[in-house]
Amino acid sequence: MRELLMLILLLCSLYAKAQNDRTWQQYFDEESLPEDLDAESGEITYDELSDLAQNPLDLNTCRREDLERLPFLSSQQVMDIMEYRDRYHRFESTSELMMITSLDWRDRERLLPFVTVVSEARDTVPSFKSLLRRPKQEVVGTIKIPFYKREGDKEGYLGYQYRHWLRYTLTAGQHLKIALIGSQDAGEPFFSNGNSLGYDFYSGYVLLRHIGHLKAAVVGRYKLRFGMGLVLNTSFGMGKLATLSTLGRSSNSITGHGSRSEGSYLQGGAATVTLVKGLDLTGFVSWRKIDATLTDSGDSIVTILKTGYHRTASEMRRRRDASQLVAGGNINYFRNGFHLGVTGFYSSFDKTLAPDNGQIYRRWYPAGRQFWNAGVDYGYLSNKFTFAGETATGSSGGLATLNSVSFQASSQLSLVAVQRFYAYQYRSLFSNSFSEGGYVNNESGVYFGVNYAPLQGVSLQVYTDYSYFAWATYRALPGSRRWDNMLTVTVEKGPWTLLARYRLKLSQQNLNTEEADKDDYSHAVVSTDSKLLLNKTDHKGRLSLAYSSDHWQFKTQGDISYSYFREGSFGWMVSEVAGCRYGRWRLSAMAGYFHTADYDSRLYVYVPGVLYQFSFPSFYGKGVHCALNVRCDFSSHLMAIARLSATNYFDRSSISSGLQMIDSSSMTDLELQLRWKF
C-alpha cells in the first residue's frame, strides 16, 4: 500500500515541479522583512541558506539538529519528519514529504531546495579515510568592478576601488566540512599599506558532524546558538516572519563561520558530545583580536567596531586594537518531547570597556573588563502543542526572559504567541533573539501570529506585536511604545504566484529628537508625559505577481510606503524581473523605478545577485535601477556569472557623502563570479 501511495505522490510531485519551479531565493524574498534585518544578520542567514542549498541534507541520515538549521521549520515539523523516517526506516523520495501532515504545500516547497534522498547505504560511523575518499570540493571567486570613483578612491582610501573575495570548501557528506574564505572590501589595501597578508579578512574552519558520540566539533572560526538566543547566539536571529514559520522554537547548533561578516563570530574550538541518549554537553573557547576605538590613553575601549572596514589610516589604527576571551558551555537534555538546557559563558577583554554613556539611551551599555551570562532554556513538544522559553541573567544584574507557546491545529492552521521581558540592565555581548528594538535589553512585549492555509495554494500570515521600552531608546525618551502589525496573503496556482502584503507600524519618538541625547537622567522620571512623545506611523504595502516554470520566470511588483511624523512622506516603486533558461545559459534582468519623498519613505526590494551574495538594497529619492545577470554552466564542474547593475538618480547630482561620495547622479557596477566544482 505504501509503495502505491509513493508512486502516486511521485507523479504528483513531478507535475507540481513542472508547474512551479521556484527558487529558494524567491521564498526568502517573500518571507523576509529587510527593513528589520541589519546587514550582518541578513548576510549570515542568507549565507547559511546558500550553503545548505549547495549541500542539501540527506533525509535518511540527517539528525534533528540538522533540520533545525533551517529557519522556517517548526519543532513539530522537525519531529514529524524524524518520526516518519523511524516508522518506515528510510525515505525513498522527497515526494514522501507529502505524507507528513504537519507540512502544508508551502512548507514542502520551501523545504525541497535544502533536502535530498541518497539511495546508497552509508556507514553510521565513517572512518577518516572514507570521509576523504570522494569529497566534494568547490572554489568560488568573485570581483566587483565599479565604473566610478568615490572621493576616497581619489584621496583617503589606502587601497583600490575593487571588492573581491575567494571561497574554498571541501564537503564529505554530512560529516566533514573544511572551508577557507578571503574577503576584501573596496578601498582596503591588498599586500600594501600595513596589510601584508593579502586579503583584509580571512575565515577558515574544520567542522565534523555525527561521528559516534561526537555530534559536532569545529576548529577555527565558528558560530553558536543555544536555546532562544538570550545568552548566546552568533548565528541568524528570530525575525517576526520567521517566528510565524518556526512557531517560536528553540535550537542548539555549532556551525562554521563561512560568511564575509567580520562581526559576530568566535575563534577557537567548540564541540558537542552525547553523554547518554538525550543528554548533550557542549564546551567552547574563543580568543580573538577585535577592532575598537580606544581612549586617548589607549587603556580603555570606547566602542567595539563590527563593520570590518579598514580603508583609511584611522580605520587601520583601530584594527585589532583589543582582544577578547570567551569560554563556556551548555548542557541539554531532550527526551519524550521535553527539553531542558543550561548555558553559561565568561568573557574578558584585555582593556576595560568604557563606552561613552553621555547620551541617555547609552546609560546601560556594558562597561568593565569581565562579564558573565547564564540562562536556562526549557520546553515541551507534543502532537499539537509546543512550549519553549529561556530565562537569563548576567554580571549586569538584569533579567531577560522569552517564552513562546504554539498550537498546530492542523496542517492548515497554526497559532503562536511570544512574550518577552528584557530588563534595561540586562546585557549579553553575544545575545540575538526575538525583539523589536534589535537588542535583548530594555524591552517587554507580546506577539501573536497566525498561519492559515484554507485552500490548496492559498495561505495567510498575520501577526501583531506590541512592545514597551522602559528606558530611553534612540530618539525616544523612557516610556515609549511600538505596535507592529502585518498581513500577507499568498495565492499559488500552477506556475503563478500572487502576493499581497500590508504592514502598519506605530511608534513613538521625541517631540524634539535632541532631548534623547541630553545627559540628564531626570528625563526618566517625567518621560511618561505623553506630550514629550509624538506618534510616528509607517505604512508599507506590496503587491506582486510572479510566473515560474522550467524555462521562464517573470515577476511584476509594486511597493508603497507612507511615513508620518510631524509631516508626511510618501514613496512608491514598481519593478519587473524576467528570467529564462536555455540549455547551459541562464539570463535574468531587473528594472525598477522608485519615487519617494525622502529617506523616511524608503523601500527595500530584493535584487537577484551572484551566489552567496545578500542583496536587499534600499531605494529613496527618484530614479531607476536596472540589472542584468548572465550565467553559463559550461559543465557540471564550471560555472560563470556576469552581473551588470546601474542606478540613476533624477533628484541629485552626487551620491552619498564624505569619502563615499560619488560626483555623479549614477553609478554602474560589474560583478564577475567563477565557480569550479571538483
XYZ file of C-alpha atoms in Angstrom:
678
model
C 0.000 0.000 0.000
C 2.848 2.391 0.873
C 4.500 1.675 -2.497
C 1.287 2.594 -4.338
C 0.977 5.818 -2.359
C 4.606 6.636 -3.098
C 4.031 6.170 -6.845
C 1.006 8.489 -6.752
C 2.923 11.066 -4.717
C 5.888 10.880 -7.050
C 3.705 11.596 -10.071
C 2.033 14.467 -8.210
C 5.375 15.944 -7.185
C 6.751 15.735 -10.731
C 3.677 17.524 -12.036
C 3.917 20.174 -9.309
C 7.585 20.762 -10.065
C 6.846 21.160 -13.750
C 4.216 23.739 -12.880
C 6.172 25.584 -10.204
C 9.949 25.761 -10.409
C 10.615 28.477 -7.872
C 13.987 29.081 -6.244
C 14.615 29.290 -2.524
C 15.703 32.915 -3.042
C 12.158 33.747 -4.123
C 10.759 32.316 -0.907
C 13.443 34.164 1.056
C 12.341 37.381 -0.636
C 8.674 36.789 0.132
C 9.219 35.873 3.778
C 11.797 38.476 4.761
C 11.268 41.915 6.194
C 14.578 43.517 5.170
C 13.792 46.754 6.981
C 14.074 44.731 10.222
C 17.321 42.992 9.227
C 20.685 44.584 9.743
C 23.206 43.811 7.009
C 25.180 41.410 9.201
C 22.212 39.313 10.372
C 20.759 39.205 6.857
C 24.056 38.112 5.335
C 24.544 35.382 7.950
C 21.059 33.964 7.319
C 21.404 34.190 3.552
C 24.854 32.595 3.624
C 23.633 29.737 5.812
C 20.786 29.005 3.389
C 23.127 29.311 0.393
C 25.419 26.736 1.932
C 22.548 24.350 2.676
C 21.233 24.746 -0.876
C 24.660 23.821 -2.244
C 24.903 20.840 0.135
C 21.343 19.543 0.741
C 20.569 17.453 3.800
C 20.042 13.745 3.196
C 16.659 12.919 4.712
C 17.890 9.411 5.513
C 20.946 10.413 7.551
C 20.275 13.920 8.880
C 19.604 14.500 12.559
C 17.119 16.691 14.366
C 19.822 19.340 14.863
C 20.492 19.429 11.108
C 16.857 20.136 10.249
C 16.764 22.831 12.939
C 19.354 24.760 10.913
C 16.511 25.602 8.539
C 14.934 28.821 9.864
C 11.417 28.042 8.657
C 10.622 24.630 10.198
C 8.780 24.361 13.495
C 9.756 21.884 16.213
C 6.671 19.824 15.412
C 7.564 19.608 11.721
C 11.131 18.570 12.527
C 9.918 15.822 14.858
C 7.310 14.610 12.365
C 9.979 14.207 9.691
C 12.160 12.218 12.092
C 9.244 10.042 13.269
C 8.218 9.282 9.684
C 11.739 8.056 8.927
C 11.829 5.985 12.111
C 8.498 4.372 11.231
C 9.333 3.489 7.613
C 13.127 3.212 8.127
C 14.008 5.492 5.201
C 12.772 7.942 2.586
C 12.678 6.652 -0.966
C 11.892 10.059 -2.452
C 11.379 13.642 -1.338
C 7.803 13.245 -2.591
C 7.103 11.355 0.644
C 7.137 14.715 2.429
C 3.540 14.980 1.193
C 2.644 12.240 3.679
C 3.721 14.344 6.676
C 0.539 16.107 7.730
C 2.177 18.998 9.612
C 3.826 20.127 6.352
C 1.463 22.040 4.123
C 2.096 22.682 0.415
C 4.051 25.851 1.137
C 6.295 24.215 3.754
C 7.187 21.450 1.304
C 8.044 23.932 -1.450
C 10.371 25.808 0.894
C 11.973 22.590 2.136
C 12.707 20.901 -1.201
C 15.773 23.018 -2.191
C 17.535 22.036 1.033
C 16.931 18.278 1.229
C 17.672 15.253 -0.888
C 17.457 11.452 -0.718
C 20.623 9.430 -1.287
C 19.916 5.913 -2.464
C 23.045 4.092 -1.346
C 23.510 2.999 2.259
C 26.102 4.760 4.374
C 28.131 3.815 7.414
C 26.767 5.462 10.542
C 30.305 5.900 11.918
C 32.596 6.627 8.945
C 36.349 6.361 9.172
C 38.533 9.372 8.457
C 39.881 7.615 5.369
C 36.369 7.053 3.994
C 35.484 10.711 4.618
C 38.259 11.848 2.283
C 37.669 9.154 -0.320
C 35.282 11.122 -2.540
C 34.854 14.631 -1.141
C 33.125 17.441 -2.981
C 35.286 20.487 -3.456
C 34.295 23.945 -4.625
C 36.160 27.150 -5.369
C 34.223 30.391 -5.877
C 35.856 33.669 -6.828
C 34.011 36.995 -7.141
C 35.064 40.517 -8.039
C 33.032 43.736 -8.143
C 34.254 46.410 -10.540
C 32.792 49.925 -10.172
C 32.677 52.241 -13.187
C 33.021 55.302 -10.975
C 35.284 56.701 -8.293
C 34.350 57.700 -4.792
C 36.051 60.610 -3.079
C 38.044 58.164 -1.003
C 39.327 56.441 -4.143
C 40.830 59.749 -5.241
C 42.304 60.585 -1.841
C 41.750 58.930 1.501
C 41.440 55.203 0.889
C 44.593 53.116 1.126
C 43.561 50.560 -1.496
C 41.885 50.317 -4.872
C 38.139 50.506 -5.525
C 37.596 46.828 -6.335
C 35.837 44.462 -3.964
C 36.647 40.763 -4.278
C 36.512 37.539 -2.329
C 37.575 33.912 -2.679
C 35.916 30.891 -1.098
C 37.068 27.255 -0.936
C 35.033 24.434 0.599
C 35.547 20.695 0.931
C 32.498 18.656 1.908
C 32.300 14.942 2.673
C 28.624 14.139 3.071
C 27.157 15.473 6.311
C 30.214 14.509 8.343
C 33.093 16.761 7.302
C 33.415 20.285 6.006
C 36.527 22.391 5.538
C 36.265 25.999 4.413
C 38.549 28.953 3.791
C 37.301 32.427 2.851
C 39.289 35.526 1.949
C 37.479 38.845 1.564
C 38.479 42.355 0.525
C 36.234 45.420 0.737
C 36.562 48.265 -1.742
C 39.194 50.749 -0.607
C 41.136 48.327 1.578
C 44.858 47.773 0.886
C 45.918 44.474 -0.663
C 49.517 43.423 0.121
C 50.302 47.073 0.893
C 49.905 49.913 3.396
C 50.077 47.831 6.536
C 48.328 44.763 5.128
C 50.993 42.166 4.356
C 48.641 39.161 4.321
C 46.758 39.991 1.121
C 43.076 39.752 1.912
C 41.917 42.023 4.681
C 39.740 39.302 6.243
C 40.219 35.553 6.386
C 37.901 32.975 7.873
C 38.508 29.234 7.976
C 37.308 26.208 9.883
C 37.178 22.419 10.030
C 33.771 21.044 11.027
C 32.916 17.441 11.961
C 29.371 16.148 12.461
C 27.737 12.949 13.686
C 30.733 10.694 14.281
C 29.902 8.305 17.086
C 29.125 10.218 20.266
C 30.510 13.389 18.705
C 27.553 15.428 17.435
C 29.587 18.369 16.195
C 33.077 19.783 16.586
C 34.696 22.799 14.981
C 38.164 24.301 14.979
C 38.716 27.772 13.570
C 36.076 30.464 13.282
C 32.585 29.411 14.199
C 29.075 30.417 15.300
C 26.969 29.159 18.195
C 23.303 29.220 19.084
C 21.723 27.917 22.270
C 18.103 27.966 23.379
C 16.241 31.109 22.378
C 19.437 33.149 21.990
C 19.148 35.261 25.148
C 22.579 34.199 26.401
C 24.451 33.285 23.241
C 23.523 33.391 19.572
C 26.037 34.455 16.925
C 24.006 32.826 14.162
C 20.824 34.120 12.498
C 18.118 35.800 14.554
C 14.415 35.206 15.054
C 12.552 37.682 12.882
C 8.818 38.202 13.144
C 8.006 36.382 9.911
C 10.442 33.594 10.770
C 8.678 33.204 14.111
C 5.453 32.523 12.231
C 7.187 29.682 10.386
C 9.197 28.195 13.253
C 6.408 28.793 15.794
C 8.978 30.172 18.215
C 11.106 27.044 18.582
C 14.490 26.919 20.303
C 17.593 25.204 18.905
C 21.223 24.395 19.650
C 23.827 24.461 16.915
C 27.523 24.699 16.108
C 28.358 25.916 12.605
C 31.447 27.217 10.868
C 31.725 30.912 10.096
C 31.671 30.888 6.313
C 30.363 34.373 5.595
C 32.307 37.560 4.959
C 30.842 39.222 8.044
C 33.610 40.372 10.403
C 31.447 40.974 13.466
C 29.666 38.127 15.224
C 31.837 35.053 15.298
C 34.038 33.160 17.745
C 37.547 31.875 17.122
C 38.992 28.763 18.668
C 37.149 25.495 19.172
C 33.786 24.051 20.180
C 32.370 20.546 20.474
C 29.119 18.794 21.393
C 29.178 15.205 22.651
C 26.335 12.876 23.616
C 26.915 11.626 27.165
C 23.897 9.321 27.223
C 20.871 9.179 24.965
C 19.141 12.538 25.086
C 21.876 14.300 27.093
C 24.372 16.502 25.229
C 27.282 18.503 26.564
C 28.885 21.411 24.678
C 32.083 23.241 25.517
C 33.731 26.121 23.683
C 36.621 28.545 23.985
C 37.446 31.574 21.869
C 40.177 34.194 21.730
C 40.307 36.815 19.025
C 41.524 40.281 18.233
C 38.755 42.837 17.724
C 38.527 46.265 16.127
C 37.975 49.005 18.694
C 38.067 52.721 19.308
C 40.288 53.410 22.316
C 40.604 56.342 24.674
C 43.481 58.762 24.164
C 45.479 56.922 26.813
C 44.894 53.618 24.989
C 43.938 51.667 28.109
C 40.133 51.610 27.628
C 37.726 50.608 24.869
C 35.162 53.236 23.918
C 33.481 51.359 21.049
C 33.691 47.810 19.694
C 33.643 48.050 15.898
C 31.976 45.366 13.771
C 31.917 46.945 10.293
C 35.186 45.282 9.256
C 36.241 48.310 7.204
C 39.975 49.083 7.063
C 40.106 51.581 4.216
C 41.659 54.644 5.781
C 44.630 55.304 8.046
C 42.303 55.908 11.017
C 40.389 52.656 10.377
C 43.691 50.776 10.136
C 44.764 52.209 13.510
C 41.622 50.770 15.102
C 42.249 47.352 13.552
C 42.657 44.622 16.159
C 43.323 47.148 18.899
C 41.897 44.896 21.604
C 41.377 41.215 22.334
C 38.542 39.199 23.838
C 38.473 35.820 25.571
C 35.260 33.794 25.764
C 34.785 30.376 27.370
C 31.656 28.500 28.349
C 29.359 25.599 27.735
C 25.877 24.172 27.506
C 24.259 21.032 28.795
C 20.984 19.989 27.211
C 18.523 17.187 27.874
C 15.914 16.188 25.285
C 13.629 13.205 25.804
C 9.973 12.386 25.093
C 9.187 15.904 23.963
C 10.733 17.620 26.978
C 13.928 19.605 26.811
C 15.939 21.445 29.431
C 19.234 23.212 28.928
C 21.688 25.402 30.813
C 24.056 27.805 29.047
C 26.789 29.950 30.534
C 29.910 31.767 29.453
C 32.625 34.023 30.806
C 34.165 36.819 28.762
C 37.036 39.213 29.389
C 38.825 41.953 27.459
C 42.480 42.905 27.665
C 41.351 46.517 28.195
C 38.482 47.981 30.185
C 35.284 48.517 28.220
C 34.291 52.128 28.945
C 31.642 53.285 26.449
C 30.583 56.897 26.160
C 27.290 56.934 28.066
C 26.805 60.682 27.865
C 23.594 60.091 25.909
C 20.661 58.785 27.889
C 19.938 55.783 25.678
C 23.543 54.594 26.218
C 23.261 54.720 30.002
C 23.205 50.935 30.434
C 25.757 49.932 27.815
C 28.057 47.187 29.192
C 31.133 48.506 30.962
C 34.041 46.767 32.670
C 36.609 44.149 31.799
C 34.982 40.886 32.863
C 31.456 39.673 32.103
C 29.384 36.548 32.536
C 25.954 35.403 31.427
C 23.939 32.311 32.248
C 20.482 31.072 31.399
C 18.096 28.149 31.445
C 16.095 27.134 28.371
C 13.150 24.780 28.592
C 10.263 23.439 26.583
C 7.770 20.732 25.764
C 6.645 19.369 22.416
C 3.516 17.313 21.757
C 1.483 16.473 18.677
C -0.355 19.795 18.696
C 1.136 21.908 21.434
C 4.642 23.381 21.791
C 6.089 25.453 24.575
C 9.610 26.880 24.595
C 11.371 29.543 26.595
C 14.551 30.820 28.165
C 15.376 32.916 31.213
C 18.792 34.525 31.614
C 20.805 36.859 33.778
C 24.370 38.116 33.916
C 27.015 40.209 35.591
C 24.933 43.344 34.944
C 22.278 42.012 37.323
C 19.367 42.329 34.908
C 16.910 39.616 33.938
C 15.714 38.557 30.499
C 13.008 36.018 29.722
C 11.410 34.922 26.458
C 8.574 32.387 26.259
C 6.584 31.109 23.317
C 3.586 28.838 23.025
C 2.183 27.477 19.777
C -0.736 25.327 18.751
C -0.836 23.483 15.445
C -4.493 22.666 14.979
C -3.822 21.095 11.577
C -1.528 21.482 8.590
C -3.802 24.365 7.562
C -3.868 26.308 10.843
C -1.246 27.177 13.442
C -1.082 29.857 16.112
C 1.871 31.234 18.063
C 2.247 33.665 20.963
C 5.532 35.098 22.255
C 6.086 37.002 25.481
C 9.358 38.711 26.298
C 10.721 40.816 29.126
C 14.232 42.200 28.800
C 15.276 44.469 31.676
C 17.201 47.527 30.595
C 20.011 46.453 32.935
C 20.398 43.089 31.152
C 23.296 42.874 28.711
C 24.868 39.957 26.912
C 27.693 40.550 24.464
C 26.512 37.689 22.248
C 22.728 37.620 22.514
C 20.468 37.738 19.458
C 16.811 36.866 19.743
C 13.271 37.998 19.089
C 12.950 41.747 19.596
C 11.502 44.929 18.165
C 14.345 47.239 19.143
C 17.102 45.000 17.802
C 18.676 44.233 21.184
C 17.994 41.824 24.033
C 17.524 44.539 26.644
C 15.124 47.342 27.570
C 12.047 45.770 26.020
C 8.899 43.964 27.021
C 6.137 42.881 24.719
C 3.620 40.372 23.434
C 3.400 38.895 19.935
C 0.543 36.903 18.367
C 0.718 35.239 14.954
C -1.469 33.035 12.771
C -0.664 30.824 9.780
C -3.763 29.784 7.863
C -3.993 27.858 4.603
C -7.741 27.488 3.945
C -7.300 26.085 0.424
C -4.631 24.343 -1.585
C -2.353 27.097 -2.862
C -3.755 29.803 -0.574
C -2.011 30.936 2.600
C -2.493 33.764 5.043
C 0.034 35.051 7.561
C -0.838 37.669 10.136
C 0.832 38.943 13.278
C 0.501 41.750 15.778
C 3.289 42.758 18.144
C 3.130 45.275 20.987
C 6.300 46.413 22.768
C 7.190 48.809 25.569
C 10.589 50.368 26.330
C 11.056 51.309 29.971
C 14.341 53.153 29.385
C 15.283 55.532 26.591
C 15.932 54.318 23.053
C 17.456 56.186 20.150
C 15.250 59.252 19.517
C 12.793 58.290 22.257
C 12.824 59.030 25.966
C 11.820 56.361 28.527
C 8.306 55.007 28.325
C 7.912 54.769 24.539
C 5.763 52.149 22.813
C 5.550 50.456 19.450
C 2.835 48.436 17.769
C 3.662 46.424 14.664
C 1.038 44.650 12.506
C 1.357 42.701 9.279
C -0.916 40.753 6.941
C 0.331 38.679 3.997
C -1.833 36.721 1.573
C -0.224 34.374 -0.942
C -2.072 32.568 -3.717
C -0.315 29.966 -5.868
C -1.982 28.385 -8.867
C 0.216 26.256 -11.067
C 3.144 28.434 -12.175
C 1.504 31.659 -10.930
C 2.023 33.285 -7.531
C 0.164 36.346 -6.258
C 1.375 38.029 -3.067
C -0.266 40.913 -1.224
C 1.226 42.382 1.956
C 0.332 45.273 4.212
C 2.252 46.400 7.284
C 1.244 49.074 9.788
C 3.748 50.164 12.390
C 3.020 52.706 15.136
C 5.925 54.010 17.211
C 6.785 56.967 19.396
C 9.587 59.486 19.072
C 10.567 62.608 20.961
C 8.802 65.832 20.168
C 12.332 67.202 19.984
C 14.719 64.406 18.957
C 17.627 66.227 20.604
C 16.031 65.590 24.015
C 17.097 61.930 23.899
C 20.732 62.925 23.514
C 20.972 65.038 26.650
C 22.975 63.762 29.592
C 20.117 64.378 32.028
C 18.669 61.210 33.546
C 15.897 63.137 35.266
C 14.027 62.700 31.995
C 13.380 59.130 33.117
C 11.047 60.475 35.784
C 8.912 62.753 33.622
C 9.059 60.759 30.388
C 5.653 59.195 30.975
C 4.157 62.542 29.994
C 2.781 61.771 26.528
C 3.405 65.366 25.476
C 7.115 64.571 25.215
C 6.441 61.858 22.626
C 4.723 62.002 19.263
C 3.285 59.079 17.345
C 5.080 58.016 14.175
C 3.049 55.977 11.677
C 4.562 53.812 8.943
C 2.502 52.096 6.242
C 4.123 49.661 3.820
C 2.412 47.664 1.094
C 3.429 45.220 -1.591
C 1.602 43.554 -4.473
C 3.437 41.134 -6.734
C 2.529 38.656 -9.452
C 5.070 36.019 -10.441
C 5.235 33.271 -13.040
C 7.770 30.466 -12.764
C 8.338 27.390 -14.914
C 11.271 25.261 -16.030
C 12.394 27.819 -18.619
C 10.749 31.158 -17.827
C 10.344 33.405 -14.810
C 8.549 36.750 -14.551
C 7.711 38.930 -11.595
C 5.874 42.237 -11.558
C 5.941 44.036 -8.229
C 4.655 47.274 -6.757
C 5.715 48.684 -3.383
C 4.375 51.703 -1.495
C 5.454 53.413 1.701
C 3.912 56.228 3.713
C 5.510 57.578 6.879
C 4.066 60.351 9.054
C 5.908 62.161 11.853
C 5.012 65.859 12.016
C 4.681 65.695 8.239
C 4.023 63.003 5.660
C 6.499 61.184 3.435
C 5.180 59.045 0.571
C 7.069 56.702 -1.739
C 6.396 54.071 -4.346
C 8.333 51.715 -6.596
C 7.453 49.443 -9.497
C 9.830 46.731 -10.627
C 9.950 43.916 -13.143
C 12.126 40.808 -13.075
C 12.335 38.427 -16.029
C 14.461 35.338 -16.498
C 14.875 32.423 -18.856
C 16.856 29.206 -19.124
C 18.114 27.738 -22.343
C 20.497 24.828 -22.214
C 23.557 25.848 -20.258
C 22.568 29.514 -20.223
C 20.502 31.440 -17.678
C 19.561 35.051 -18.236
C 17.718 37.396 -15.872
C 17.026 41.108 -15.927
C 15.558 43.533 -13.424
C 14.292 47.090 -13.899
C 12.656 49.321 -11.317
C 11.539 52.914 -10.950
C 11.380 54.455 -7.475
C 9.906 57.759 -6.334
C 9.977 58.645 -2.637
C 9.798 61.939 -0.799
C 12.827 61.244 1.406
C 14.629 58.568 3.408
C 11.653 58.014 5.745
C 9.627 56.507 2.903
C 12.479 54.361 1.569
C 11.705 50.963 0.068
C 13.584 47.669 0.199
C 13.489 45.338 -2.795
C 15.263 42.026 -3.360
C 17.702 42.264 -6.283
C 18.991 38.946 -7.731
C 22.760 38.748 -7.426
C 25.639 36.300 -7.626
C 25.998 33.223 -5.416
C 26.460 33.791 -1.669
C 25.563 37.473 -2.092
C 22.890 39.026 0.133
C 21.176 41.848 -1.775
C 18.274 43.819 -0.271
C 19.198 47.442 -1.116
C 17.087 50.397 -0.055
C 15.851 52.935 -2.583
C 14.853 56.519 -1.848
C 14.614 59.707 -3.862
C 13.768 59.496 -7.553
C 15.473 57.239 -10.044
C 15.754 53.900 -11.788
C 17.658 50.745 -11.028
C 18.486 48.129 -13.659
C 20.427 44.869 -13.514
C 21.345 42.141 -15.982
C 22.565 38.682 -14.936
C 24.082 36.170 -17.346
C 25.023 32.714 -16.104
C 26.647 29.916 -18.074
C 27.120 26.367 -16.785
C 29.932 25.272 -19.084
C 29.800 21.827 -17.469
C 28.765 20.220 -14.209
C 32.099 21.460 -12.844
C 32.475 25.006 -14.170
C 30.043 27.913 -13.929
C 30.418 31.664 -14.580
C 28.164 34.641 -13.781
C 28.359 38.206 -15.024
C 26.117 40.819 -13.421
C 25.848 44.413 -14.606
C 23.809 46.820 -12.457
C 23.181 50.544 -12.668
C 21.304 53.104 -10.562
C 20.491 56.536 -11.947
C 19.044 59.276 -9.705
C 16.950 62.106 -11.116
C 16.921 64.286 -7.993
C 20.605 64.711 -7.165
C 23.941 65.475 -8.784
C 26.006 63.392 -6.346
C 25.518 60.169 -4.400
C 26.313 59.638 -0.702
C 28.691 61.887 1.246
C 32.187 62.095 2.719
C 34.732 59.640 1.362
C 31.895 57.549 -0.072
C 30.594 60.409 -2.221
C 30.298 59.821 -5.975
C 30.415 63.001 -8.024
C 27.699 61.822 -10.381
C 23.988 61.107 -10.435
C 24.508 57.485 -11.490
C 26.646 54.511 -10.586
C 27.313 51.303 -12.527
C 28.936 48.107 -11.234
C 30.053 44.879 -12.872
C 30.306 41.674 -10.835
C 32.082 38.600 -12.165
C 31.943 35.216 -10.476
C 33.530 31.889 -11.324
C 32.736 28.590 -9.600
C 34.674 25.373 -10.073
C 33.467 22.093 -8.576
C 35.668 19.027 -8.489
